[in-house]
Amino acid sequence: MYEIIDGKKLAGEMRARLAVDVNSFKIDNGRQIGLAVVLVGNDNASQVYVRNKIKACGEVGIKSFAYYLPSETTQEQLEELLKALASDNDVDGILVQLPLPKHLNTDKALKLIPVEKDVDGFSEQNIGRLATNEECLVACTPNGVMKMLESKNISVRGKKAVVVGRSNIVGRPMALLLLNADATVTVCHSKTENLKKECREADILVAAIGKAKFITADMVKEGAVVIDVGMNRDESGKLCGDVDFDNVKERCSFITPVPGGVGPMTITMLMYNTYVAATRREKR
Ligand code: NDP
């Protein structure tokens, strides 16, 4: 019998705890924690993501500074704003909503975010620290997956974990987190030979591919923990994951649904990272 890991419920519980911690921070330090969110252009999906992030800030008591810049913003203008935010003491975290319009240099812009304010955990320094298992700010989605495993006391140590997907924002940091937690990790991607065999060996299988219902029951070991990061649309336009949930679930000990699984954890982890960034900054 499988158990669902309910990301929506866990995210709600985490946000309630965070609201208490954020309030204590305010009392102790005489100031509110602040997150700056920068959006360039009018991409619809990005606007929704930014709105949700700002709403989450309000829920946990983090002050949000939203910057809506027009599509024609120049590299210089963007960099000027990021430099100002970098030295602004009221700002604990800086997030640039990606993707940026094509005429802007994303790498150059992101490098202006100081490592201690990089709440997305995308900077080279934070990724490097994660790779060497040092204190860092960790990318929100994979960090949320680790919290989901912890919430069910799922032990990772010594287990065989297979991550399908190697993107910089999900697959790679996911593999590093699992490795840091003492799993034996295999990373699969589009050039992997015999993907089915690799997946079938997984005690913990993380799918971060971006292909609807790609992981089928014959790719899953009996009793595996299956984490579905994917967010796709099926033939009828319904939101679905990378895992063929209905057919895979019976083989699992634990499985995350889509929607209501990893998705709700991502923004919660952004709030968590902002809180962590603020407390570390105050300690310095
Ligand atoms: P990317 O497109 O950047 O990466 C996809 C990865 O999957 C690549 O490494 C690619 O391999 C691999 N892949 C593609 N096709 C296959 C295949 N046939 N067999 C094996 N591997 C394959 O996607 P992201 O990492 O950004 O996102 C992955 C999914 O997670 C998406 O559905 C996205 O919407 C979702 N997502 C969800 C979030 C959440 O909050 N829940 C947050 C971020 C993403 P290769 O490197 O060889 O091309």
Coordinates of C-alpha atoms and ligand atoms in Angstrom, one line a residue:
M1 CA 0.0 0.0 0.0
Y2 CA 1.5 3.3 -1.0
E3 CA 1.4 6.6 0.9
I4 CA 1.1 10.0 -0.7
I5 CA 3.5 12.7 0.3
D6 CA 1.2 15.7 0.5
G7 CA 3.3 18.7 -0.5
K8 CA 0.4 21.2 -0.1
K9 CA -0.1 20.1 3.5
L10 CA 3.6 20.1 4.3
A11 CA 4.1 23.6 2.7
G12 CA 1.2 24.9 4.8
E13 CA 2.7 23.6 8.0
M14 CA 6.2 25.0 7.1
R15 CA 4.7 28.4 6.3
A16 CA 2.9 28.5 9.6
R17 CA 6.1 27.7 11.4
L18 CA 8.1 30.2 9.3
A19 CA 5.6 33.0 10.1
V20 CA 6.4 32.5 13.8
D21 CA 10.1 32.5 13.2
V22 CA 9.9 35.6 10.9
N23 CA 8.0 37.4 13.6
S24 CA 10.6 36.5 16.2
F25 CA 13.3 37.8 13.9
K26 CA 11.5 41.1 13.7
I27 CA 11.2 41.4 17.5
D28 CA 14.9 40.4 18.0
N29 CA 16.4 42.6 15.3
G30 CA 14.0 45.5 15.1
R31 CA 13.4 45.1 11.4
Q32 CA 11.4 43.0 8.9
I33 CA 13.0 40.5 6.7
G34 CA 13.0 41.7 3.0
L35 CA 12.9 39.9 -0.4
A36 CA 13.4 41.8 -3.6
V37 CA 11.8 40.3 -6.7
V38 CA 12.8 41.6 -10.1
L39 CA 10.7 40.9 -13.2
V40 CA 11.7 42.2 -16.6
G41 CA 9.0 42.2 -19.4
N42 CA 5.5 40.8 -19.6
D43 CA 5.8 37.1 -19.8
N44 CA 2.5 35.7 -18.5
A45 CA 3.9 32.7 -16.7
S46 CA 6.6 34.8 -15.0
Q47 CA 4.0 37.3 -13.9
V48 CA 2.0 34.5 -12.2
Y49 CA 5.1 33.1 -10.5
V50 CA 6.1 36.6 -9.2
R51 CA 2.6 37.3 -8.0
N52 CA 2.6 34.0 -6.1
K53 CA 6.0 34.7 -4.5
I54 CA 4.8 38.2 -3.4
K55 CA 1.6 36.6 -1.9
A56 CA 3.7 34.0 0.0
C57 CA 5.9 36.8 1.4
G58 CA 2.7 38.5 2.8
E59 CA 1.6 35.2 4.3
V60 CA 4.8 34.6 6.3
G61 CA 5.5 38.3 7.2
I62 CA 8.4 38.9 4.8
K63 CA 8.4 42.4 3.3
S64 CA 8.5 42.2 -0.5
F65 CA 10.1 44.7 -2.8
A66 CA 8.7 44.2 -6.3
Y67 CA 10.4 45.7 -9.4
Y68 CA 8.4 45.4 -12.6
L69 CA 10.8 46.6 -15.3
P70 CA 9.6 47.1 -19.0
S71 CA 10.8 44.6 -21.7
E72 CA 13.1 47.3 -23.2
T73 CA 15.1 47.6 -20.0
T74 CA 18.8 47.8 -20.8
Q75 CA 21.6 45.6 -19.3
E76 CA 22.9 48.8 -17.6
Q77 CA 19.6 49.6 -16.0
L78 CA 19.1 46.1 -14.7
E79 CA 22.7 46.0 -13.3
E80 CA 22.2 49.3 -11.7
L81 CA 19.2 48.1 -9.8
L82 CA 20.9 44.8 -8.8
K83 CA 23.9 46.7 -7.4
A84 CA 21.6 49.0 -5.4
L85 CA 19.7 45.9 -4.0
A86 CA 23.0 44.2 -3.2
S87 CA 24.0 47.0 -0.9
D88 CA 20.5 47.7 0.5
N89 CA 20.4 46.6 4.2
D90 CA 16.6 46.1 4.2
V91 CA 17.0 43.4 1.4
D92 CA 18.0 39.9 2.6
G93 CA 17.2 38.1 -0.6
I94 CA 17.3 39.0 -4.3
L95 CA 15.4 37.0 -6.9
V96 CA 15.5 37.7 -10.6
Q97 CA 12.6 36.0 -12.3
L98 CA 13.9 33.9 -15.2
P99 CA 14.0 33.7 -18.1
L100 CA 15.1 37.3 -18.8
P101 CA 14.3 38.8 -22.2
K102 CA 16.8 37.6 -24.8
H103 CA 18.7 40.9 -25.2
L104 CA 19.8 40.7 -21.6
N105 CA 22.8 38.8 -20.3
T106 CA 21.5 36.5 -17.6
D107 CA 24.8 35.3 -16.3
K108 CA 26.3 38.8 -16.0
A109 CA 23.2 40.0 -14.2
L110 CA 23.0 37.1 -11.7
K111 CA 26.7 37.5 -10.8
L112 CA 25.8 40.8 -9.2
I113 CA 23.6 39.1 -6.6
P114 CA 25.9 38.6 -3.5
V115 CA 26.1 35.0 -2.6
E116 CA 24.5 35.6 0.8
K117 CA 21.4 37.2 -0.9
D118 CA 21.1 34.5 -3.6
V119 CA 17.9 33.0 -2.3
D120 CA 17.4 31.0 -5.5
G121 CA 20.7 29.2 -4.9
F122 CA 21.6 29.5 -8.6
S123 CA 24.9 31.3 -8.3
E124 CA 28.2 29.6 -9.1
Q125 CA 29.3 30.1 -5.5
N126 CA 26.3 28.5 -4.0
I127 CA 26.4 25.6 -6.4
G128 CA 30.1 25.2 -5.7
R129 CA 29.5 25.1 -2.0
L130 CA 26.7 22.6 -2.4
A131 CA 29.1 20.4 -4.5
T132 CA 31.7 20.6 -1.7
N133 CA 29.0 20.1 1.0
E134 CA 29.5 23.4 2.7
E135 CA 26.9 25.8 4.1
C136 CA 25.0 27.5 1.3
L137 CA 21.6 28.6 0.0
V138 CA 20.2 25.6 -1.9
A139 CA 18.0 25.8 -5.0
C140 CA 14.3 25.8 -3.8
T141 CA 12.8 22.9 -5.7
P142 CA 15.4 20.2 -4.8
N143 CA 15.6 21.5 -1.2
G144 CA 11.8 21.1 -1.0
V145 CA 12.1 17.5 -2.1
M146 CA 14.6 16.8 0.7
K147 CA 12.1 18.4 3.2
M148 CA 9.4 16.1 1.8
L149 CA 11.6 13.0 2.3
E150 CA 12.5 14.2 5.9
S151 CA 8.8 14.8 6.7
K152 CA 8.1 11.1 6.2
N153 CA 11.3 10.0 7.9
I154 CA 12.5 8.4 4.7
S155 CA 16.1 7.5 5.2
V156 CA 18.4 8.4 2.3
R157 CA 21.7 7.1 3.7
G158 CA 23.1 4.2 1.8
K159 CA 20.0 4.1 -0.5
K160 CA 20.3 4.0 -4.3
A161 CA 18.8 7.2 -5.6
V162 CA 18.3 7.8 -9.3
V163 CA 17.6 11.4 -10.6
V164 CA 16.3 11.6 -14.1
G165 CA 17.2 15.1 -15.4
R166 CA 20.4 17.2 -15.0
S167 CA 19.3 20.8 -15.3
N168 CA 21.1 23.4 -13.2
I169 CA 17.9 24.3 -11.3
V170 CA 16.6 20.8 -10.5
G171 CA 18.5 17.7 -11.5
R172 CA 22.0 18.6 -10.6
P173 CA 21.4 20.2 -7.2
M174 CA 19.0 17.4 -6.5
A175 CA 21.7 14.8 -7.1
L176 CA 24.2 16.8 -5.0
L177 CA 21.7 17.0 -2.1
L178 CA 21.1 13.3 -2.2
L179 CA 24.8 12.6 -2.3
N180 CA 25.4 14.9 0.6
A181 CA 22.8 12.9 2.5
D182 CA 24.8 9.8 1.8
A183 CA 22.7 8.2 -0.9
T184 CA 24.4 6.4 -3.8
V185 CA 23.4 8.6 -6.7
T186 CA 22.9 8.0 -10.4
V187 CA 22.0 10.9 -12.7
C188 CA 20.2 10.0 -15.9
H189 CA 19.5 12.3 -18.9
S190 CA 18.4 12.1 -22.5
K191 CA 21.6 10.3 -23.6
T192 CA 21.4 7.6 -20.9
E193 CA 21.5 4.1 -22.3
N194 CA 18.9 1.7 -20.8
L195 CA 17.1 4.2 -18.7
K196 CA 14.5 1.7 -17.7
K197 CA 17.2 -0.5 -16.1
E198 CA 18.7 2.4 -14.2
C199 CA 15.3 3.6 -12.9
R200 CA 14.3 0.1 -11.8
E201 CA 17.3 0.0 -9.5
A202 CA 16.2 3.1 -7.6
D203 CA 15.1 3.0 -4.0
I204 CA 14.4 6.7 -4.4
L205 CA 13.5 7.8 -8.0
V206 CA 13.3 11.6 -8.7
A207 CA 11.8 12.5 -12.1
A208 CA 12.7 16.0 -13.3
I209 CA 12.3 15.6 -17.1
G210 CA 9.5 17.8 -18.3
K211 CA 7.6 15.0 -20.2
A212 CA 4.1 14.1 -19.3
K213 CA 3.7 10.6 -17.6
F214 CA 7.1 9.6 -18.9
I215 CA 8.0 7.3 -16.0
T216 CA 5.8 4.2 -16.4
A217 CA 5.1 1.3 -14.0
D218 CA 7.7 -1.0 -15.6
M219 CA 10.4 1.6 -14.8
V220 CA 9.8 1.5 -11.1
K221 CA 11.1 -1.0 -8.5
E222 CA 8.5 -2.5 -6.1
G223 CA 8.5 -0.4 -2.9
A224 CA 10.3 2.6 -4.3
V225 CA 9.9 6.2 -3.2
V226 CA 8.9 8.2 -6.3
I227 CA 9.2 12.0 -6.3
D228 CA 7.7 13.7 -9.3
V229 CA 9.1 17.2 -10.0
G230 CA 7.5 17.5 -13.5
M231 CA 4.8 20.0 -14.3
N232 CA 3.3 19.3 -17.7
R233 CA -0.1 19.3 -19.5
D234 CA -1.6 16.0 -20.6
E235 CA -3.6 15.5 -23.8
S236 CA -6.6 17.1 -22.3
G237 CA -4.7 20.1 -21.0
K238 CA -4.8 18.9 -17.4
L239 CA -1.7 19.5 -15.1
C240 CA 0.3 16.3 -14.7
G241 CA 3.7 15.2 -13.7
D242 CA 6.6 13.2 -15.3
V243 CA 5.3 10.1 -13.6
D244 CA 2.3 8.0 -14.8
F245 CA 0.8 8.4 -11.4
D246 CA -2.3 6.1 -11.7
N247 CA -0.3 3.1 -12.9
V248 CA 2.9 3.7 -10.9
K249 CA 1.4 4.4 -7.4
E250 CA 0.7 0.8 -6.6
R251 CA 4.3 -0.1 -6.9
C252 CA 5.5 2.6 -4.5
S253 CA 6.0 2.9 -0.8
F254 CA 5.7 6.7 -1.1
I255 CA 4.8 8.9 -4.1
T256 CA 4.2 12.6 -4.6
P257 CA 1.2 13.7 -6.6
V258 CA 0.9 16.5 -9.3
P259 CA -0.6 18.9 -8.5
G260 CA -0.1 19.2 -4.7
G261 CA 3.3 17.6 -4.5
V262 CA 6.7 19.2 -5.1
G263 CA 5.1 22.4 -6.6
P264 CA 3.8 24.0 -3.4
M265 CA 7.1 23.3 -1.7
T266 CA 9.1 25.4 -4.1
I267 CA 7.8 28.9 -3.1
T268 CA 7.8 27.8 0.6
M269 CA 11.5 27.0 0.3
L270 CA 12.1 30.5 -1.2
M271 CA 10.5 31.9 1.9
Y272 CA 12.7 29.6 4.0
N273 CA 15.9 30.6 2.1
T274 CA 15.1 34.2 2.7
Y275 CA 14.7 33.6 6.4
V276 CA 17.9 31.7 6.5
A277 CA 19.7 34.4 4.5
A278 CA 18.5 37.1 6.9
T279 CA 19.5 35.2 10.1
R280 CA 22.9 34.4 8.7
R281 CA 23.4 38.1 7.7
E282 CA 22.4 39.2 11.2
K283 CA 24.9 36.8 12.7
R284 CA 27.8 38.2 10.7
Ligands
NDP1 P1 15.0 20.9 -18.3 O1 14.3 20.9 -19.6 O2 16.0 22.0 -18.1 O3 15.7 19.6 -18.1 C1 15.1 18.4 -18.4 C2 16.1 17.2 -18.2 O4 15.4 16.0 -18.5 C3 17.4 17.3 -19.0 O5 18.5 17.0 -18.2 C4 17.1 16.3 -20.1 O6 18.3 15.6 -20.5 C5 16.3 15.2 -19.4 N1 15.5 14.5 -20.3 C6 14.7 15.0 -21.3 N2 14.2 14.0 -22.1 C7 14.7 12.8 -21.5 C8 14.5 11.5 -21.8 N3 13.8 11.1 -22.9 N4 15.1 10.6 -21.1 C9 15.9 11.0 -20.0 N5 16.1 12.2 -19.7 C10 15.5 13.2 -20.4 O7 13.8 21.0 -17.2 P2 13.8 21.4 -15.7 O8 14.8 20.7 -14.9 O9 13.8 22.9 -15.6 O10 12.4 20.9 -15.3 C11 12.0 19.6 -15.3 C12 10.5 19.5 -15.0 O11 10.3 20.0 -13.7 C13 9.6 20.3 -15.9 O12 8.4 19.6 -16.0 C14 9.4 21.6 -15.1 O13 8.2 22.2 -15.4 C15 9.3 21.0 -13.7 N6 9.7 22.0 -12.6 C16 8.9 22.0 -11.5 C17 9.2 22.8 -10.5 C18 8.3 22.8 -9.3 O14 8.3 23.7 -8.5 N7 7.6 21.7 -9.1 C19 10.3 23.8 -10.6 C20 11.2 23.6 -11.7 C21 10.8 22.8 -12.7 P3 19.5 16.4 -21.3 O15 20.3 17.2 -20.3 O16 20.3 15.3 -21.9 O17 18.8 17.3 -22.3

